[in-house]
JSON list of C-alpha atoms in Angstrom, two decimals:
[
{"chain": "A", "resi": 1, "resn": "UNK", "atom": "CA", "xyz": [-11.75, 2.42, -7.18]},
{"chain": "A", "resi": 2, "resn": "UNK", "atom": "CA", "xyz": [-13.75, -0.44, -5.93]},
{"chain": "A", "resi": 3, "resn": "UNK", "atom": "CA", "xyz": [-11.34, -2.81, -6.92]},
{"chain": "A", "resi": 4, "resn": "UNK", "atom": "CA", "xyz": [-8.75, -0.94, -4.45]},
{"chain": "A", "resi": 5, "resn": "UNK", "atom": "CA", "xyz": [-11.22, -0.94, -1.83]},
{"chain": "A", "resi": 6, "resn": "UNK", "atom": "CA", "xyz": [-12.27, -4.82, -2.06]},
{"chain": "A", "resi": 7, "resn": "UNK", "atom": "CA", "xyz": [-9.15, -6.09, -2.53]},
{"chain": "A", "resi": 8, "resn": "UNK", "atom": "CA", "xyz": [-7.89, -9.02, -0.01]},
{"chain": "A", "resi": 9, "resn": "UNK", "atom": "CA", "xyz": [-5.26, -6.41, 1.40]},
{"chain": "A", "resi": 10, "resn": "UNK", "atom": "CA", "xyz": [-7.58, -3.90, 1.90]},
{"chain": "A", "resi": 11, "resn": "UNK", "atom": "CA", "xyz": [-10.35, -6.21, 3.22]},
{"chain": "A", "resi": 12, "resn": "UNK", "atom": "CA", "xyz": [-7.90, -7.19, 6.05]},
{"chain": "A", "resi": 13, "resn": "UNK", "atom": "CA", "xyz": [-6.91, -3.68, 6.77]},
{"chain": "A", "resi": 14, "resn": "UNK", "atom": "CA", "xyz": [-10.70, -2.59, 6.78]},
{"chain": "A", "resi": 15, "resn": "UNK", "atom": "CA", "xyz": [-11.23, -5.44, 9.30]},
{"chain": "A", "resi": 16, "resn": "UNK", "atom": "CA", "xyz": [-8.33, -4.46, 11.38]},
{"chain": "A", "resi": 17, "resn": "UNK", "atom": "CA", "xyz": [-9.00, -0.66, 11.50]},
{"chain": "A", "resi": 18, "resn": "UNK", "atom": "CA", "xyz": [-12.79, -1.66, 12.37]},
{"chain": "A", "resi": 19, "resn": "UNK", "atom": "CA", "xyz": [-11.33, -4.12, 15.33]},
{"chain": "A", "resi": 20, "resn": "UNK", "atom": "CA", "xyz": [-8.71, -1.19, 16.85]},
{"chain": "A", "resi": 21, "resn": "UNK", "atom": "CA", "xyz": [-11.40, 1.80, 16.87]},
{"chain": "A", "resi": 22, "resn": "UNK", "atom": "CA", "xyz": [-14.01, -0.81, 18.50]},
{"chain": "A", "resi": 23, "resn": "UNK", "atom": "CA", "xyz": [-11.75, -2.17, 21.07]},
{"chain": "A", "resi": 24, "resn": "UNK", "atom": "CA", "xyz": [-10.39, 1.88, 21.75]},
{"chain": "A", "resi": 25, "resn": "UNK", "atom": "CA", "xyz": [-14.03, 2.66, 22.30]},
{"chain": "A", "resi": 26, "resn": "UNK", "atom": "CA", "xyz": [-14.91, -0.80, 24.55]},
{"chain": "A", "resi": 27, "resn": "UNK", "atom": "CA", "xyz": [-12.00, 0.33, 26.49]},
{"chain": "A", "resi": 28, "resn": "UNK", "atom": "CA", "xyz": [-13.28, 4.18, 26.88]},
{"chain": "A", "resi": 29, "resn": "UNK", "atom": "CA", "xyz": [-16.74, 2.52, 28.35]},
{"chain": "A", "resi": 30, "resn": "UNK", "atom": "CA", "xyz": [-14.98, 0.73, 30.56]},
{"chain": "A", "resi": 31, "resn": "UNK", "atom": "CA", "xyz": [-13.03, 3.18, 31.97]},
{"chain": "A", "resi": 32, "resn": "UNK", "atom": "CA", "xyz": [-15.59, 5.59, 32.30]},
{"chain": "A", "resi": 33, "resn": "UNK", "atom": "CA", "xyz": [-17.38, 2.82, 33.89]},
{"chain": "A", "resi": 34, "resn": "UNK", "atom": "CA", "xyz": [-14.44, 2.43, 36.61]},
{"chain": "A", "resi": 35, "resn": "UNK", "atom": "CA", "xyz": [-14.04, 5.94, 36.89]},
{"chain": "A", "resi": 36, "resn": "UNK", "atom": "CA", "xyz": [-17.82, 6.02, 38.14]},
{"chain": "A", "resi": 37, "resn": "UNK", "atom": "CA", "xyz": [-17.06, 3.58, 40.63]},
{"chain": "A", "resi": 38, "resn": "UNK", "atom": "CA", "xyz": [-16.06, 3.29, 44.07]},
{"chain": "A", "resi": 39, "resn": "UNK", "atom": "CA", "xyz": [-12.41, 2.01, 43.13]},
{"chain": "A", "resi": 40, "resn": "UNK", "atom": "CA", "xyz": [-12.31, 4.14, 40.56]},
{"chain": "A", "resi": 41, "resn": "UNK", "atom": "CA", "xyz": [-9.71, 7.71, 40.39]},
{"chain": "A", "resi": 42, "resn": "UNK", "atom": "CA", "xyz": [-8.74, 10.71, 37.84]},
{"chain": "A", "resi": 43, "resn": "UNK", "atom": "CA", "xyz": [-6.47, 7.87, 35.82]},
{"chain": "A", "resi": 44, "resn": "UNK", "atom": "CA", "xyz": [-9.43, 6.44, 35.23]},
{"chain": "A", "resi": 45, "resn": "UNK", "atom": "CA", "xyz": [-10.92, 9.31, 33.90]},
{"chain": "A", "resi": 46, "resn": "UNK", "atom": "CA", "xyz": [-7.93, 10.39, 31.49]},
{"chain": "A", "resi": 47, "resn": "UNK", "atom": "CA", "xyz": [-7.70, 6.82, 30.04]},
{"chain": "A", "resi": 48, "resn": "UNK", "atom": "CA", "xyz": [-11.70, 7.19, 29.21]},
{"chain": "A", "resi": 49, "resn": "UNK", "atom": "CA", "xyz": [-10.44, 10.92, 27.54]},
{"chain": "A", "resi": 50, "resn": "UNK", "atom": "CA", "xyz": [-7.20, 8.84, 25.99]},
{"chain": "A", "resi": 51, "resn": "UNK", "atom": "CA", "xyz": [-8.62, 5.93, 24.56]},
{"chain": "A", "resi": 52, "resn": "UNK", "atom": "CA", "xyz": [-11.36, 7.96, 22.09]},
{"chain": "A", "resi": 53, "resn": "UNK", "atom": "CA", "xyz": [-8.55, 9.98, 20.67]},
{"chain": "A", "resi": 54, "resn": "UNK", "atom": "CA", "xyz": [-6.96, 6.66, 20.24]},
{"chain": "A", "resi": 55, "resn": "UNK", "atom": "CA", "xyz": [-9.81, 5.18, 18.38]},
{"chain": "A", "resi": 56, "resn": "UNK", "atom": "CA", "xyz": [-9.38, 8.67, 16.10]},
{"chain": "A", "resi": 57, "resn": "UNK", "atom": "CA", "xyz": [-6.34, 8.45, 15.23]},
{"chain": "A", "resi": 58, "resn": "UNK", "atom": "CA", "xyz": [-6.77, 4.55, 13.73]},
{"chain": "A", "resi": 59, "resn": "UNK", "atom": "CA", "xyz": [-9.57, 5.72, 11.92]},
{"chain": "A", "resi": 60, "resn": "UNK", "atom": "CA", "xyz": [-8.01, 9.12, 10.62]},
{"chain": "A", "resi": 61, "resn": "UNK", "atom": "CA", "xyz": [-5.25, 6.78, 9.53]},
{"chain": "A", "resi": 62, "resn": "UNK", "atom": "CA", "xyz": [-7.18, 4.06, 7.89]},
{"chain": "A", "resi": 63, "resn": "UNK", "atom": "CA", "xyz": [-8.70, 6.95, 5.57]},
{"chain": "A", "resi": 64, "resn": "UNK", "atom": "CA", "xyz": [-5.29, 8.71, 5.02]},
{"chain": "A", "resi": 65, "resn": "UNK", "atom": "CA", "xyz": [-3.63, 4.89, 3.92]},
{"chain": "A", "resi": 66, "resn": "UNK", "atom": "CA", "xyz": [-6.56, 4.19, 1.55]},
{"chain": "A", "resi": 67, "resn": "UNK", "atom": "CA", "xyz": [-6.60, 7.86, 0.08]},
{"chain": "A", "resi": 68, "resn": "UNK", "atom": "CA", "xyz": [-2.87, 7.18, -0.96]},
{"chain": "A", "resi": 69, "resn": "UNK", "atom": "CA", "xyz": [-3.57, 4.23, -2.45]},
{"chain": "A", "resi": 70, "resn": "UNK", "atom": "CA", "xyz": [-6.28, 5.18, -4.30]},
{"chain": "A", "resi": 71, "resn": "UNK", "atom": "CA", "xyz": [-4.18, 8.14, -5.65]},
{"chain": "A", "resi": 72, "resn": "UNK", "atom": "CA", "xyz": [-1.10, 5.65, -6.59]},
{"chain": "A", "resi": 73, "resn": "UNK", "atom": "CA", "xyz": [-3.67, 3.93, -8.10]},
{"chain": "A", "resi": 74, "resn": "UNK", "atom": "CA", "xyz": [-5.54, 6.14, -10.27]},
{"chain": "A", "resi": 75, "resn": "UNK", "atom": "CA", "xyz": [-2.13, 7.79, -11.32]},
{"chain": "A", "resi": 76, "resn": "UNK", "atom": "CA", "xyz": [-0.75, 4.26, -12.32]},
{"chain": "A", "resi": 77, "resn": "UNK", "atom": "CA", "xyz": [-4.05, 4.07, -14.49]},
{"chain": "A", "resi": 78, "resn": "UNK", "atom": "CA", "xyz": [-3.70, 7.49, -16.02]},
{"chain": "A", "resi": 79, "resn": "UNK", "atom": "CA", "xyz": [0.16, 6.32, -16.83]},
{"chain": "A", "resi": 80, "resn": "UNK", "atom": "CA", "xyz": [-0.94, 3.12, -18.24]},
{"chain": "A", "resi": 81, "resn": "UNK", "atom": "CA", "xyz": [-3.58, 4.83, -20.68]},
{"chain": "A", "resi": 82, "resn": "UNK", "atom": "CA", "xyz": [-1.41, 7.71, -21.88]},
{"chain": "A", "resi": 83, "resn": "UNK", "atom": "CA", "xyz": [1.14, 5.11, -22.44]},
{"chain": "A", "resi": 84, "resn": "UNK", "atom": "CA", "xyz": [-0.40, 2.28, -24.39]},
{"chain": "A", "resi": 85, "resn": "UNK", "atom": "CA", "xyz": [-2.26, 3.16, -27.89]},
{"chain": "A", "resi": 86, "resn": "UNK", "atom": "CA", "xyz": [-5.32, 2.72, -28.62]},
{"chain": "A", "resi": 87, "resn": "UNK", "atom": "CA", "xyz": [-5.93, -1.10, -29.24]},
{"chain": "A", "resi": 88, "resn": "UNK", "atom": "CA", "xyz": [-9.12, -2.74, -30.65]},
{"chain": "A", "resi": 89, "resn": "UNK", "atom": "CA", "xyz": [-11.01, -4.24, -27.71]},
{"chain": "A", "resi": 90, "resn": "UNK", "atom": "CA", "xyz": [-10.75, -8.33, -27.52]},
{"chain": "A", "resi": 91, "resn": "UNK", "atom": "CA", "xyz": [-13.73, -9.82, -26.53]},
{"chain": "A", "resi": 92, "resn": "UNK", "atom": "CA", "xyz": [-13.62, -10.99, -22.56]},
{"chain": "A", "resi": 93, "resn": "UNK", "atom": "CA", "xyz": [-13.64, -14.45, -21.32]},
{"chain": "A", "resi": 94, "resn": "UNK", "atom": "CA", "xyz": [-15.28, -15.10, -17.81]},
{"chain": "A", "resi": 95, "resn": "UNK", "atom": "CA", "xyz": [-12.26, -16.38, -17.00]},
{"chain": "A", "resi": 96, "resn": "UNK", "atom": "CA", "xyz": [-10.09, -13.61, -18.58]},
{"chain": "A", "resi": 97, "resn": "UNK", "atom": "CA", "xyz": [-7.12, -11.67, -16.59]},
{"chain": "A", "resi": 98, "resn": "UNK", "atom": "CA", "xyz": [-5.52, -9.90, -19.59]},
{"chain": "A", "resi": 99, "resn": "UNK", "atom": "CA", "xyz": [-7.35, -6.65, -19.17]},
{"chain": "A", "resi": 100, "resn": "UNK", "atom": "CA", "xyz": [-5.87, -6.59, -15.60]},
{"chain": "A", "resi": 101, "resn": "UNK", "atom": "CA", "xyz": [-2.88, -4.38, -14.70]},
{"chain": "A", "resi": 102, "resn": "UNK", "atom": "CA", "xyz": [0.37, -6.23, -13.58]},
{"chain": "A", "resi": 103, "resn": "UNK", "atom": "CA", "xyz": [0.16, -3.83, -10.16]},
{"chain": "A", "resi": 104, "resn": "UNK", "atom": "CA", "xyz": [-3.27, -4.82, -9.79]},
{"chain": "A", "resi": 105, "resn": "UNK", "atom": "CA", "xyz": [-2.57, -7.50, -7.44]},
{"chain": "A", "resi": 106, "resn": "UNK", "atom": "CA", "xyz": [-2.93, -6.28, -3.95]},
{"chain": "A", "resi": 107, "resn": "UNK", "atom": "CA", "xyz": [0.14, -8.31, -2.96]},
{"chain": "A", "resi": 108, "resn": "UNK", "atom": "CA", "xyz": [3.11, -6.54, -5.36]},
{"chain": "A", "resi": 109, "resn": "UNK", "atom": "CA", "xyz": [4.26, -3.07, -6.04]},
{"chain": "A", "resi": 110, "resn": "UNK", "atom": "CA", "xyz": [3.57, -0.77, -8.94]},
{"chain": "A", "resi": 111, "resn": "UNK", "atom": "CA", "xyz": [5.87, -1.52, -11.81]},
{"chain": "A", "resi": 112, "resn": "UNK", "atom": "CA", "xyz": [8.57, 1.47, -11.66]},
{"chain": "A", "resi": 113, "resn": "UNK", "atom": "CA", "xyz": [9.88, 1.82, -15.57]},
{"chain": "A", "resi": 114, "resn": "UNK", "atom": "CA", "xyz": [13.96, 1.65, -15.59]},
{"chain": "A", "resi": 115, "resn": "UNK", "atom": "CA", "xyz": [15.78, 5.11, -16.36]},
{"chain": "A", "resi": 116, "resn": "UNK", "atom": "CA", "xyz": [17.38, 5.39, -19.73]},
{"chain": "A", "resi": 117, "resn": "UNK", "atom": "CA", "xyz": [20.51, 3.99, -19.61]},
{"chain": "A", "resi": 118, "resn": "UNK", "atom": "CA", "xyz": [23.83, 6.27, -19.34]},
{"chain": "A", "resi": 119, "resn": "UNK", "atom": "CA", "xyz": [25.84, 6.74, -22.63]},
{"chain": "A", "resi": 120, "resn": "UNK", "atom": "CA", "xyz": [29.22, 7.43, -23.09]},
{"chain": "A", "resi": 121, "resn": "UNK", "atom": "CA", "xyz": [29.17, 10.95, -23.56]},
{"chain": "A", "resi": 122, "resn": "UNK", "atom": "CA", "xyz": [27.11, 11.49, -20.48]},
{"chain": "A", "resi": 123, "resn": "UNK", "atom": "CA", "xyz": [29.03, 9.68, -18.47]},
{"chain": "A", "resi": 124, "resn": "UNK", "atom": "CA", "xyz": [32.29, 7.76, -19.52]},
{"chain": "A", "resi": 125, "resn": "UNK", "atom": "CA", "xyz": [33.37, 5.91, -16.04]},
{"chain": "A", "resi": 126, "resn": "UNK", "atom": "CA", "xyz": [29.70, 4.94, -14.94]},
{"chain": "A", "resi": 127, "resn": "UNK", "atom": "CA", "xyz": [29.24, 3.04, -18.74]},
{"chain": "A", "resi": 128, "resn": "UNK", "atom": "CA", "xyz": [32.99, 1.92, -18.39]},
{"chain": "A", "resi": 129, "resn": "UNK", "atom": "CA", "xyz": [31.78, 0.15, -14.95]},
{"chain": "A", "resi": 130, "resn": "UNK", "atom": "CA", "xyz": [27.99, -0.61, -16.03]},
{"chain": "A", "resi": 131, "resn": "UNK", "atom": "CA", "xyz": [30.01, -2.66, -19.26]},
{"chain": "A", "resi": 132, "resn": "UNK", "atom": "CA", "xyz": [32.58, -4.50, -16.75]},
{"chain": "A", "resi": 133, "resn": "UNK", "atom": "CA", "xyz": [29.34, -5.44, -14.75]},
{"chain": "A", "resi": 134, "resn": "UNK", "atom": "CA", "xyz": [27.79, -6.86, -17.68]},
{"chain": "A", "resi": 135, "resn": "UNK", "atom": "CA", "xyz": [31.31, -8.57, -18.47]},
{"chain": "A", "resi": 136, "resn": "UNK", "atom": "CA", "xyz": [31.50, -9.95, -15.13]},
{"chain": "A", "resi": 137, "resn": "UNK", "atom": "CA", "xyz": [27.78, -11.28, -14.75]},
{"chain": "A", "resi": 138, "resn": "UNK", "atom": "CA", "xyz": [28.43, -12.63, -18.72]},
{"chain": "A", "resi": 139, "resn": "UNK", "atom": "CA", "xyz": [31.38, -14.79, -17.35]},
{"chain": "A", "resi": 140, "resn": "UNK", "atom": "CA", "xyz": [29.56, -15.91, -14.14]},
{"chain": "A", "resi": 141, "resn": "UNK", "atom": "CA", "xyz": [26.71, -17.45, -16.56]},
{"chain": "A", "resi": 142, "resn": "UNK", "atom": "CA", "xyz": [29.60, -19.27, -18.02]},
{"chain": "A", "resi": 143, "resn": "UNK", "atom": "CA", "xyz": [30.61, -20.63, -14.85]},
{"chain": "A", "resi": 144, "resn": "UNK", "atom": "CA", "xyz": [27.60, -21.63, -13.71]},
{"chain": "A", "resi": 145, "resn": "UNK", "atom": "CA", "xyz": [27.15, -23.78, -16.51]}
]
């Protein structure tokens, strides 16, 4: 979990949610403020009501975002260990990344496995066209070449 959570990605987004609910809530004071004042009206008043819910609703976000990642995450783990067998441990290096998940880098995408692939019995015209795909990215090798 705390690899999620401290990851550059969410780092930034932690940062930014922190900066959007802080600057909704400087701009609630000082429209409240205004409001008080002599030059102040009832705009003034429902932007001090407006920008609190707006400072809510980046923070009820922020929590919804990292509870779906988390979840994507911990199912991608749970997929991971019912799919490999059990191994013998190798010893870690300091300097070791092979225990790390491919999708564990905050910059890419979970690994999505490929469906089986359509026989002919399934389906004869989708393997007649998946084979004169191959056949015609076979021949552009050639070309290229």
């Amino acid at each position: 979990m705390w690899r999620v959570v401290l990851s550059p990605k969410w780092i930034v987004w932690h940062l930014l949610a922190i900066l959007a609910v802080s600057t909704c809530v400087l701009a609630a004071i000082w429209q409240w403020g205004r409001a008080g004042s002599a030059l102040g009206s009832a705009l003034n008043v429902g932007y001090g009501i407006q920008w609190p819910i707006f400072a809510v609703f980046f923070a009820y976000m922020w929590w919804r975002f990292l509870r779906m990642d988390l979840r994507e995450h911990r199912e991608l783990r749970e997929i991971a260990s019912a799919a490999e067998p059990a191994a013998p441990a190798a010893e870690p290096t300091e300097d070791s990344t092979d225990d790390l998940a491919p999708w564990d880098n905050p910059f890419t995408r979970a690994p999505v496995p490929a469906p089986p692939p359509v026989t002919d019995a399934e389906a004869p015209a989708l393997s007649e066209y998946n084979r004169m795909l191959a056949a015609l990215a076979a021949r552009d090798d050639v070309d290229k070449r």
